[in-house]
Amino acid sequence: MREIYFITGNKGKLLEAEKKLSDLDVRIIQKNIGYPEIQADTLEEVAEFGVQYLVDKVKDTFILEDAGLFIDALKGFPGVYSAYVYKTIGFNGILKLMEGIRDRGAVFRSVYAYKEPDSPALFFIGECRGAIATKNRGSNGFGFDPIFIPSGSTRTFAEMSTEEKNSFSHRGKALEKLYDFLENRIKLA
Ligand code: ITT
């Protein structure tokens, strides 16, 4: 069985990746060694910098992911600053910023980086459009899940099981692409 290290401190992300990739012949192993999340304009740049930082430190195949919530009425905020905003004002702070705002549109984005030793990194991207709820609902998932309602549902991510969230989510879509890549990669090995 192939082993892939997932460089993340986020157990929720790990669970979603394990679920989505579970019927492949791979074992996802969490490695919580951290990497600097640079101030950049895009998630891709943050992920790319993370890979470059880790390449000398992790000798085996690894993945990492950078994700963010981009709110239309706030011109894309918190976007690349989502982790910092979550740690400081949390989803309640976002609900406060959105008080009285009728345009609730938002998009979650996810960028996965996959790095094998001696090969360039590959990137897999997923997006999920939806709306910011007017109050938090549900207790599953993590981060901004209690305030995000994906298009096509009336429930927040936090009111869904991991499988159901994956069927809508930015991460689920990026993982779908990673799944297809890995399936072929294993066949060719
Ligand atoms: P890493 O160790 O993998 O970097 P992190 O929690 O710092 O984990 P990110 O920087 O990618 O993750 O995420 C930015 C923020 O957006 C963070 O606070 C997450 O909780 C939140 N977030 C990311 N994906 C989410 C999702 O699917 N649902 C809800 N919140 C999410």
Coordinates of N, CA and C and ligand atoms in Angstrom, one line a residue:
M1 N 0.8 -1.2 0.0 CA 0.0 0.0 0.0 C 0.9 1.3 0.0
R2 N 0.5 2.2 -0.8 CA 1.2 3.5 -1.0 C 0.9 4.4 0.3
E3 N 2.0 5.0 0.7 CA 1.7 5.9 1.9 C 1.9 7.4 1.4
I4 N 1.0 8.2 1.8 CA 1.0 9.6 1.5 C 0.9 10.4 2.7
Y5 N 1.8 11.3 3.0 CA 1.8 12.1 4.2 C 0.9 13.4 3.8
F6 N 0.0 13.6 4.7 CA -0.8 14.8 4.6 C -0.3 15.9 5.6
I7 N 0.3 16.9 5.2 CA 0.9 17.9 6.1 C -0.2 18.9 6.5
T8 N -0.8 18.6 7.6 CA -1.9 19.5 8.1 C -2.1 19.4 9.6
G9 N -2.6 20.4 10.2 CA -2.9 20.4 11.6 C -4.4 20.3 11.8
N10 N -5.1 20.1 10.7 CA -6.6 20.2 10.7 C -7.2 18.8 10.6
K11 N -7.7 18.2 11.7 CA -8.2 16.9 11.7 C -9.5 16.7 10.8
G12 N -10.2 17.8 10.7 CA -11.4 17.8 9.8 C -11.0 17.5 8.4
K13 N -10.0 18.3 7.9 CA -9.5 18.1 6.6 C -9.0 16.6 6.4
L14 N -8.3 16.1 7.4 CA -7.8 14.8 7.3 C -8.9 13.8 7.1
L15 N -10.0 13.9 7.9 CA -11.1 13.0 7.8 C -11.8 13.0 6.5
E16 N -11.9 14.3 5.9 CA -12.6 14.4 4.6 C -11.7 13.7 3.5
A17 N -10.4 13.9 3.6 CA -9.5 13.3 2.6 C -9.5 11.7 2.8
E18 N -9.5 11.2 4.0 CA -9.5 9.8 4.2 C -10.8 9.2 3.6
K19 N -11.9 9.8 3.9 CA -13.2 9.3 3.4 C -13.2 9.3 1.9
K20 N -12.8 10.4 1.3 CA -12.8 10.4 -0.2 C -11.9 9.5 -0.9
L21 N -10.7 9.2 -0.3 CA -9.7 8.4 -1.0 C -9.8 6.9 -0.4
S22 N -10.8 6.6 0.4 CA -10.8 5.4 1.1 C -10.7 4.1 0.3
D23 N -11.3 4.1 -0.9 CA -11.2 2.8 -1.7 C -10.1 2.8 -2.6
L24 N -9.1 3.6 -2.5 CA -7.8 3.5 -3.2 C -6.8 2.8 -2.3
D25 N -5.8 2.2 -3.0 CA -4.8 1.5 -2.2 C -3.7 2.4 -1.7
V26 N -4.2 3.4 -0.9 CA -3.3 4.4 -0.3 C -3.6 4.6 1.2
R27 N -2.6 4.9 1.9 CA -2.8 5.2 3.3 C -2.4 6.6 3.6
I28 N -3.3 7.4 4.1 CA -3.1 8.9 4.3 C -2.6 9.0 5.8
I29 N -1.4 9.5 5.9 CA -0.8 9.7 7.3 C -0.7 11.1 7.6
Q30 N -1.3 11.6 8.7 CA -1.2 13.0 9.1 C 0.2 13.3 9.6
K31 N 0.8 14.4 9.1 CA 2.0 14.9 9.7 C 1.8 16.4 10.0
N32 N 1.8 16.7 11.3 CA 1.5 18.0 11.7 C 2.8 18.8 12.0
I33 N 3.5 19.1 10.9 CA 4.8 19.8 11.1 C 4.7 21.3 10.7
G34 N 3.6 21.6 10.1 CA 3.4 23.1 9.8 C 4.3 23.6 8.7
Y35 N 3.8 24.7 8.1 CA 4.6 25.4 7.1 C 4.1 26.8 7.1
P36 N 4.9 27.8 6.8 CA 4.5 29.2 6.8 C 3.4 29.4 5.8
E37 N 2.3 30.1 6.2 CA 1.3 30.5 5.2 C 1.5 31.9 4.8
I38 N 2.2 32.1 3.7 CA 2.6 33.4 3.3 C 1.4 34.3 3.0
Q39 N 1.7 35.6 3.0 CA 0.7 36.6 2.6 C 0.7 36.7 1.1
A40 N -0.2 36.2 0.4 CA -0.2 36.2 -1.0 C -1.6 36.4 -1.5
D41 N -1.8 36.6 -2.9 CA -3.1 37.0 -3.4 C -3.9 35.7 -3.7
T42 N -3.3 34.6 -3.8 CA -4.0 33.4 -4.2 C -3.7 32.2 -3.3
L43 N -4.6 31.2 -3.2 CA -4.4 30.0 -2.5 C -3.3 29.2 -3.2
E44 N -3.2 29.3 -4.5 CA -2.2 28.5 -5.2 C -0.8 28.9 -4.8
E45 N -0.6 30.3 -4.6 CA 0.7 30.8 -4.2 C 1.0 30.3 -2.8
V46 N 0.0 30.3 -1.9 CA 0.3 29.8 -0.6 C 0.7 28.3 -0.6
A47 N -0.1 27.5 -1.4 CA 0.2 26.1 -1.5 C 1.6 25.8 -2.1
E48 N 1.9 26.6 -3.1 CA 3.2 26.4 -3.8 C 4.4 26.7 -2.9
F49 N 4.2 27.8 -2.1 CA 5.3 28.2 -1.1 C 5.4 27.1 -0.1
G50 N 4.3 26.5 0.4 CA 4.3 25.5 1.3 C 5.1 24.3 0.8
V51 N 4.9 23.9 -0.4 CA 5.6 22.8 -1.0 C 7.1 23.1 -1.0
Q52 N 7.5 24.2 -1.5 CA 8.9 24.6 -1.6 C 9.5 24.5 -0.2
Y53 N 8.8 25.0 0.8 CA 9.3 25.0 2.2 C 9.5 23.6 2.7
L54 N 8.6 22.7 2.3 CA 8.6 21.3 2.9 C 9.5 20.3 2.1
V55 N 9.9 20.7 0.9 CA 10.5 19.7 0.0 C 11.8 19.1 0.6
D56 N 12.5 19.9 1.3 CA 13.8 19.3 1.9 C 13.5 18.6 3.2
K57 N 12.3 18.9 3.8 CA 12.0 18.3 5.1 C 11.3 17.0 5.1
V58 N 10.5 16.8 4.0 CA 9.7 15.6 3.9 C 10.2 14.8 2.6
K59 N 10.8 13.7 2.9 CA 11.4 12.9 1.8 C 10.5 12.0 1.1
D60 N 9.3 11.8 1.6 CA 8.3 10.9 1.0 C 7.3 11.7 0.3
T61 N 6.4 11.0 -0.4 CA 5.3 11.7 -1.1 C 4.4 12.4 -0.1
F62 N 4.0 13.6 -0.4 CA 3.1 14.3 0.5 C 2.1 15.2 -0.2
I63 N 1.0 15.5 0.5 CA 0.0 16.4 0.0 C -0.1 17.5 1.1
L64 N -0.6 18.6 0.6 CA -1.0 19.7 1.5 C -2.2 20.4 0.9
E65 N -2.9 21.1 1.6 CA -4.1 21.8 1.1 C -4.2 23.2 1.7
D66 N -4.5 24.2 0.8 CA -4.9 25.5 1.3 C -6.3 25.8 0.9
A67 N -7.1 26.3 1.8 CA -8.5 26.5 1.5 C -8.9 27.9 2.0
G68 N -10.0 28.4 1.5 CA -10.5 29.7 2.0 C -11.9 30.0 1.6
L69 N -12.5 30.9 2.3 CA -13.9 31.3 2.1 C -13.9 32.7 1.5
F70 N -14.4 32.9 0.3 CA -14.4 34.2 -0.4 C -15.9 34.7 -0.4
I71 N -16.1 35.8 0.3 CA -17.5 36.3 0.4 C -17.7 37.5 -0.6
D72 N -18.7 37.4 -1.5 CA -18.9 38.4 -2.5 C -19.0 39.8 -2.0
A73 N -19.9 40.0 -1.0 CA -20.2 41.3 -0.5 C -19.0 41.9 0.2
L74 N -18.1 41.1 0.7 CA -16.9 41.6 1.3 C -15.7 41.6 0.4
K75 N -16.0 41.6 -0.9 CA -15.0 41.6 -2.0 C -13.9 40.5 -1.8
G76 N -14.4 39.3 -1.4 CA -13.5 38.2 -1.4 C -12.9 37.9 0.0
F77 N -13.1 38.8 0.9 CA -12.7 38.6 2.3 C -13.5 37.4 2.9
P78 N -12.9 36.6 3.8 CA -11.5 36.6 4.3 C -10.5 35.9 3.3
G79 N -11.0 35.1 2.3 CA -10.1 34.6 1.3 C -8.9 34.0 1.8
V80 N -7.7 34.5 1.3 CA -6.5 33.9 1.7 C -6.1 34.1 3.2
Y81 N -6.9 34.9 3.8 CA -6.7 35.2 5.3 C -7.7 34.4 6.2
S82 N -8.3 33.4 5.6 CA -9.4 32.7 6.3 C -8.9 32.1 7.6
A83 N -7.7 31.5 7.6 CA -7.2 30.8 8.8 C -7.1 31.8 9.9
Y84 N -6.5 33.0 9.6 CA -6.3 34.0 10.6 C -7.6 34.6 11.1
V85 N -8.5 34.8 10.2 CA -9.8 35.4 10.6 C -10.6 34.4 11.4
Y86 N -10.5 33.1 11.1 CA -11.2 32.1 11.9 C -10.6 32.1 13.3
K87 N -9.3 32.2 13.4 CA -8.7 32.1 14.7 C -9.0 33.4 15.6
T88 N -9.2 34.5 14.9 CA -9.4 35.8 15.6 C -10.9 36.0 15.9
I89 N -11.7 36.2 14.8 CA -13.1 36.6 15.1 C -14.1 35.5 14.9
G90 N -13.6 34.3 14.3 CA -14.4 33.1 14.1 C -15.6 33.4 13.2
F91 N -16.5 32.3 13.2 CA -17.6 32.5 12.3 C -18.6 33.5 12.8
N92 N -18.6 33.7 14.2 CA -19.5 34.7 14.7 C -19.1 36.1 14.2
G93 N -17.8 36.3 14.1 CA -17.3 37.6 13.6 C -17.8 37.8 12.2
I94 N -17.8 36.8 11.4 CA -18.2 36.9 10.0 C -19.8 37.2 10.0
L95 N -20.5 36.5 10.8 CA -22.0 36.8 10.9 C -22.2 38.2 11.2
K96 N -21.4 38.8 12.1 CA -21.6 40.2 12.5 C -21.3 41.1 11.3
L97 N -20.2 40.8 10.6 CA -19.8 41.7 9.5 C -20.9 41.6 8.4
M98 N -21.6 40.5 8.4 CA -22.6 40.3 7.3 C -24.0 40.8 7.7
E99 N -24.1 41.3 9.0 CA -25.4 41.8 9.5 C -26.0 42.8 8.5
G100 N -27.3 42.6 8.1 CA -28.0 43.6 7.3 C -27.6 43.6 5.8
I101 N -26.6 42.7 5.5 CA -26.2 42.6 4.1 C -27.1 41.6 3.4
R102 N -27.8 42.0 2.3 CA -28.7 41.0 1.6 C -28.0 40.1 0.7
D103 N -26.9 40.5 0.0 CA -26.1 39.6 -0.9 C -25.3 38.7 0.0
R104 N -25.7 37.4 0.1 CA -25.1 36.4 1.0 C -24.1 35.5 0.2
G105 N -24.0 35.8 -1.1 CA -23.2 34.9 -2.0 C -21.7 34.7 -1.5
A106 N -21.2 33.5 -1.6 CA -19.8 33.2 -1.3 C -19.3 32.0 -2.0
V107 N -18.0 31.8 -2.0 CA -17.5 30.6 -2.6 C -16.3 30.1 -1.7
F108 N -16.3 28.8 -1.5 CA -15.2 28.1 -0.8 C -14.3 27.6 -1.9
R109 N -13.0 27.8 -1.7 CA -12.0 27.2 -2.7 C -11.0 26.3 -1.9
S110 N -10.6 25.3 -2.6 CA -9.6 24.4 -2.1 C -8.5 24.1 -3.1
V111 N -7.3 24.2 -2.7 CA -6.1 23.8 -3.6 C -5.3 22.8 -2.9
Y112 N -5.3 21.6 -3.6 CA -4.4 20.5 -3.1 C -3.1 20.5 -3.8
A113 N -2.0 20.4 -3.2 CA -0.7 20.1 -3.8 C -0.3 18.7 -3.5
Y114 N 0.2 18.0 -4.6 CA 0.7 16.6 -4.5 C 2.1 16.6 -4.9
K115 N 3.0 16.1 -4.0 CA 4.4 16.2 -4.4 C 5.1 14.8 -4.2
E116 N 5.6 14.3 -5.3 CA 6.4 13.1 -5.2 C 7.9 13.5 -5.2
P117 N 8.7 12.7 -4.5 CA 10.2 13.1 -4.6 C 10.6 13.1 -6.1
D118 N 11.4 14.1 -6.4 CA 12.0 14.2 -7.8 C 11.0 14.5 -8.9
S119 N 9.8 14.9 -8.6 CA 8.8 15.3 -9.6 C 8.3 16.6 -9.2
P120 N 7.9 17.4 -10.2 CA 7.3 18.7 -9.8 C 6.0 18.5 -9.1
A121 N 5.6 19.5 -8.3 CA 4.3 19.4 -7.6 C 3.1 19.5 -8.6
L122 N 2.0 18.8 -8.3 CA 0.8 18.9 -9.1 C -0.3 19.6 -8.2
F123 N -1.2 20.3 -8.8 CA -2.2 21.0 -8.1 C -3.6 20.6 -8.5
F124 N -4.5 20.5 -7.6 CA -5.9 20.1 -7.9 C -6.8 21.0 -7.2
I125 N -7.7 21.6 -7.9 CA -8.5 22.7 -7.4 C -10.0 22.4 -7.4
G126 N -10.7 22.8 -6.4 CA -12.1 22.7 -6.3 C -12.8 23.9 -5.7
E127 N -14.0 24.1 -6.2 CA -14.8 25.3 -5.7 C -16.2 24.9 -5.4
C128 N -16.8 25.6 -4.4 CA -18.2 25.3 -4.1 C -18.9 26.7 -3.8
R129 N -19.9 27.0 -4.6 CA -20.6 28.2 -4.4 C -21.7 28.0 -3.4
G130 N -22.1 29.1 -2.7 CA -23.2 28.9 -1.7 C -23.5 30.3 -1.1
A131 N -24.0 30.2 0.1 CA -24.5 31.4 0.7 C -24.1 31.4 2.2
I132 N -23.9 32.6 2.8 CA -23.6 32.7 4.2 C -25.0 32.8 4.9
A133 N -25.1 31.8 5.9 CA -26.4 31.8 6.6 C -26.5 33.0 7.5
T134 N -27.8 33.3 8.0 CA -27.9 34.5 8.9 C -27.6 34.1 10.3
K135 N -27.7 32.8 10.6 CA -27.2 32.4 12.0 C -26.5 31.0 11.8
N136 N -25.7 30.7 12.8 CA -25.0 29.4 12.7 C -25.9 28.2 13.0
R137 N -25.7 27.1 12.2 CA -26.5 25.9 12.4 C -25.7 24.7 12.3
G138 N -25.8 23.7 13.2 CA -25.2 22.4 13.0 C -23.9 22.4 13.8
S139 N -23.4 21.1 14.0 CA -22.2 21.0 14.8 C -21.2 20.0 14.2
N140 N -21.4 19.5 13.0 CA -20.4 18.7 12.4 C -19.4 19.5 11.7
G141 N -18.4 18.9 11.2 CA -17.4 19.6 10.4 C -16.4 20.5 11.2
F142 N -16.0 21.5 10.6 CA -15.1 22.4 11.3 C -15.1 23.8 10.7
G143 N -14.4 24.7 11.2 CA -14.2 26.1 10.7 C -15.5 26.8 10.4
F144 N -15.7 27.3 9.2 CA -16.9 28.1 8.9 C -18.1 27.2 8.5
D145 N -18.0 25.9 8.7 CA -19.1 25.0 8.2 C -20.5 25.4 8.8
P146 N -20.6 25.9 10.0 CA -21.9 26.2 10.5 C -22.6 27.4 9.9
I147 N -21.8 28.2 9.1 CA -22.5 29.3 8.5 C -22.5 29.3 6.9
F148 N -22.1 28.1 6.4 CA -22.1 28.0 4.9 C -23.1 27.0 4.4
I149 N -24.0 27.5 3.5 CA -25.0 26.7 2.9 C -24.6 26.5 1.4
P150 N -24.2 25.3 1.0 CA -23.8 25.2 -0.4 C -25.0 25.3 -1.4
S151 N -24.8 25.8 -2.6 CA -25.9 25.8 -3.6 C -26.5 24.4 -3.8
G152 N -27.8 24.3 -3.8 CA -28.4 23.0 -4.0 C -28.8 22.3 -2.7
S153 N -28.5 23.0 -1.6 CA -29.0 22.5 -0.3 C -29.6 23.6 0.5
T154 N -30.4 23.3 1.5 CA -30.9 24.3 2.4 C -30.2 24.2 3.8
R155 N -29.3 23.2 3.9 CA -28.6 23.0 5.1 C -27.1 23.5 5.1
T156 N -26.6 23.8 6.2 CA -25.2 24.2 6.3 C -24.3 22.9 6.2
F157 N -23.0 23.1 5.9 CA -22.1 22.0 5.9 C -22.1 21.3 7.3
A158 N -22.3 22.1 8.3 CA -22.2 21.6 9.7 C -23.4 20.7 10.0
E159 N -24.4 20.8 9.2 CA -25.6 19.9 9.4 C -25.5 18.6 8.5
M160 N -24.4 18.4 7.9 CA -24.2 17.3 6.9 C -23.2 16.3 7.5
S161 N -23.3 15.0 7.0 CA -22.3 14.1 7.3 C -21.0 14.4 6.5
T162 N -19.9 13.8 6.8 CA -18.7 14.0 6.0 C -18.9 13.7 4.5
E163 N -19.6 12.5 4.3 CA -19.8 12.1 2.9 C -20.7 13.1 2.2
E164 N -21.7 13.6 2.8 CA -22.6 14.5 2.2 C -21.9 15.9 1.9
K165 N -21.1 16.3 2.9 CA -20.4 17.6 2.7 C -19.4 17.4 1.5
N166 N -18.7 16.2 1.4 CA -17.8 16.0 0.3 C -18.5 16.0 -1.0
S167 N -19.8 15.6 -1.1 CA -20.5 15.5 -2.4 C -20.8 16.9 -2.9
F168 N -20.8 17.9 -2.0 CA -21.0 19.3 -2.5 C -19.7 20.1 -2.5
S169 N -18.7 19.8 -1.6 CA -17.7 20.8 -1.2 C -16.6 21.0 -2.2
H170 N -16.0 22.2 -2.0 CA -14.7 22.5 -2.7 C -13.7 21.4 -2.5
R171 N -13.5 21.0 -1.3 CA -12.5 19.9 -1.0 C -12.9 18.6 -1.6
G172 N -14.2 18.3 -1.6 CA -14.6 17.1 -2.2 C -14.3 17.1 -3.7
K173 N -14.4 18.3 -4.4 CA -14.2 18.4 -5.8 C -12.7 18.3 -6.1
A174 N -11.9 18.9 -5.3 CA -10.4 18.8 -5.5 C -10.0 17.4 -5.2
L175 N -10.5 16.8 -4.2 CA -10.1 15.4 -3.9 C -10.6 14.4 -5.0
E176 N -11.7 14.7 -5.6 CA -12.2 13.9 -6.8 C -11.1 13.9 -7.9
K177 N -10.5 15.0 -8.1 CA -9.4 15.1 -9.2 C -8.2 14.4 -8.7
L178 N -7.9 14.6 -7.4 CA -6.7 13.9 -6.9 C -6.9 12.3 -6.9
Y179 N -8.2 11.9 -6.6 CA -8.5 10.5 -6.7 C -8.3 9.9 -8.1
D180 N -8.8 10.6 -9.1 CA -8.6 10.2 -10.5 C -7.1 10.1 -10.8
F181 N -6.4 11.1 -10.4 CA -4.9 11.1 -10.7 C -4.3 9.9 -10.0
L182 N -4.6 9.7 -8.7 CA -3.9 8.6 -8.0 C -4.3 7.2 -8.5
E183 N -5.6 7.1 -8.9 CA -6.0 5.8 -9.5 C -5.2 5.4 -10.7
N184 N -4.9 6.4 -11.6 CA -4.1 6.1 -12.7 C -2.6 5.9 -12.3
R185 N -2.2 6.7 -11.4 CA -0.8 6.6 -10.9 C -0.5 5.2 -10.4
I186 N -1.5 4.7 -9.7 CA -1.3 3.3 -9.1 C -1.3 2.3 -10.2
K187 N -2.2 2.5 -11.2 CA -2.2 1.5 -12.3 C -0.9 1.4 -13.0
L188 N -0.3 2.6 -13.2 CA 1.0 2.7 -14.0 C 2.2 2.3 -13.2
A189 N 2.1 2.2 -11.9 CA 3.3 2.0 -11.1 C 3.8 0.5 -11.3
Ligands
ITT1 P1 -3.7 23.4 7.7 O1 -2.9 23.0 8.8 O2 -4.0 22.3 6.7 O3 -3.2 24.7 7.0 P2 -5.9 25.2 8.5 O4 -7.1 24.9 9.4 O5 -4.9 26.3 8.9 O6 -5.2 23.8 8.3 P3 -6.5 26.5 5.9 O7 -5.4 27.5 6.1 O8 -6.5 25.8 4.6 O9 -6.5 25.4 7.0 O10 -8.0 27.0 6.1 C1 -8.3 28.3 6.2 C2 -9.5 28.5 7.1 O11 -10.7 28.2 6.5 C3 -9.4 27.6 8.4 O12 -9.7 28.4 9.5 C4 -10.4 26.6 8.2 O13 -11.1 26.2 9.4 C5 -11.4 27.2 7.2 N1 -11.9 26.2 6.3 C6 -11.1 25.6 5.3 N2 -11.9 24.6 4.7 C7 -13.1 24.7 5.3 C8 -14.3 23.9 5.2 O14 -14.3 22.9 4.4 N3 -15.3 24.2 6.0 C9 -15.2 25.2 6.9 N4 -14.1 26.0 7.1 C10 -13.1 25.7 6.3

